[in-house]
């Protein structure tokens, strides 16, 4: 093989620096998940195809990675099947397993399968990779992590309140201050659709409304017209396009628009409760914003809808999202289990922290000290010192080859530099005789001879 | 769907308790990897089929999970291909990617692909799942984690020494004392094969020898005879079957047997150096043992071979293994990069710790305190207290529904018990009025009223 090997498109290798940064984000999220009482679960990377197929729409089904059956997988195909030459005939017969497409459907499967062992309300978090056969593009990968926290088995709006606090806590902990936690409610969207006589066109209506930020009022209206929403309905939307003021002011305006819609008013009531509770508990660094155009996977959500945007000035899509769904586990035969959950977008959060230079210096530190020795006996003494340092929690190592020439000396110092190791200890004949160690600071260049105990103290 | 959903055979769901125990082992291993100067990398779950196929023998190729191409994957098949009805014709045309079978081949691919960014010797660790279409059985899964540490780019035997120290450090940290780190050297096996005139039958010979523990001396000899090893050769093996004494005594005996084999003596010299260095540095709780019957994936290893057994009295296969390989990256076109590495068997270590009851109590603790409130106002005050506790690092939560009946009270207390939450705080009308909190110890049943600051102090 003359050519360098490659990896499949849309996948990534992560080096030590990247793993450290990703772990920093994941560990911060995990820590807050735990503080909020969420418990971890893990599910298999692949599920039975039955479990996943048909849960994400046709497009989703297409994007699910299917695993070829093992062994003589063609045996299940009849002559007619072979002649069909059709993927829709072949796929179910040659593939029975598929890679997880998200964490939500496997979670629903988990809840139903383990319902008798679970104490409800069940607060679970899950941080694992998912796979999608999407066309790779900037910031979109075929393998990526999802970080989800959900509560199932409680209809209390306090869950929504806590999830907003959780977003606030995580982003505050990451020093990413000023994120906007946008909130909407499916019931308000239903109310508006009712109001404008487009109850049967709820999806068309919300898909169009969702684009307001990107394409502007006129184009949104044009799309609604195209979808068959009547002109007098569209005119009733006017106040929505110009909702201004703070959360409660916007709520008041919505109330005056939706007076005749029972479901719309219910949605408003829910939002009011959430906003007031958050106000009285307080929020650290985020801002809670009402965004009546927010729709996100509407078919799925039945109450609150969340989305988090990076602080102003950072161009980035949403860095988190979620909402309440009233019948997640219904697809697996367990009805009436309401749930609400949020998700953190690891890859985008990574990019934002990188852009704002918010990764702490400390996470970049790998090995703290490397020993360079000038002979076999020196190596042995070095290894003993290295062991002692490790026992004291100092990340230490020994360059495995002894220095026998100036060229080698240079090579080993370069190695320490290339790996960003801040200290080097030199052990030569002199040090061996004096039972001492020459500690060199790689930044200042300063070099001091000291005893083992002084060395341990200096590096601990 | 009336039936409860299931997961594919050979895969597992992990609940919170299981995740905590697995994380405890993984975090302990990771901590020591870092102390020893190893840096993490991560590679994609699937690789190009080219990268994996042909690297693990025919049996390995069969056990690799292949991923079906997306879209119109049958288009690449000709009419003749369809008529062949043969998996060997179909597979390469309908599948171009495959799930990682181990971490070693992806690591070799990584080193070659990123050789210009890497500082050699490259000490990397990698802890990720791998997948094998093996027949599932007790303790053998289709998805499981591997935890590997390898150094490439150094031929120094000090690496072998450090890897033994690393095994010792990890198992000592896990309080799993008395594990046996068994060591052998491929060169000694080559020397013995030479000696008995079975140089061309090295594999047959070592496969038979490897079974000594399980089937005994006579059956091993019988197998060797069947494989065509001559009787006078087998008789020369006599001393091997009865190697006794400590490490150096066994080494001395081996020396006397292998006097005429240059490669055999080289192997002995290497083992001697490793044993003497370990003796002079010291070992914490493990025992280093010479095991001349140890072979493990012989085709692969070229020098040291390692295997770790659980402490005496625990019936379990090896809980770790590894060795030196002189040409790992050669398969991807980068020659002369020697490497040596070890692996930890997460699932088996888990079973051993479970059997010996070595998981620390502390890791079982999830939420420390749950608040139970008796009305909307009480819930709000509770939520404020919960937020303060979390800010102080206390895992705290609020039961989302207010208690309005004795039945509900019982339900919420049961919930706390079922989740092993050690403290409950009750907030009713009385407490609301007095700005106090009733802290109940769920083990002792003791209940004390206190202020918020006293509560924080009691639980922090």
mmCIF file of N, CA and C in Angstrom, chain B residues 257 280 317 450:
data_model
loop_
_atom_site.group_PDB
_atom_site.id
_atom_site.type_symbol
_atom_site.label_atom_id
_atom_site.label_comp_id
_atom_site.label_asym_id
_atom_site.label_seq_id
_atom_site.Cartn_x
_atom_site.Cartn_y
_atom_site.Cartn_z
ATOM 1 N N UNK B 257 19.111 -24.774 28.609
ATOM 2 C CA UNK B 257 18.457 -25.524 27.529
ATOM 3 C C UNK B 257 18.767 -24.903 26.167
ATOM 4 N N UNK B 280 14.644 -3.737 40.684
ATOM 5 C CA UNK B 280 15.316 -2.613 41.329
ATOM 6 C C UNK B 280 14.406 -1.397 41.484
ATOM 7 N N UNK B 317 -10.612 -15.728 32.862
ATOM 8 C CA UNK B 317 -9.540 -15.725 31.862
ATOM 9 C C UNK B 317 -8.639 -14.525 32.094
ATOM 10 N N UNK B 450 -34.189 22.945 60.154
ATOM 11 C CA UNK B 450 -33.023 23.841 60.160
ATOM 12 C C UNK B 450 -33.174 24.947 59.123
#
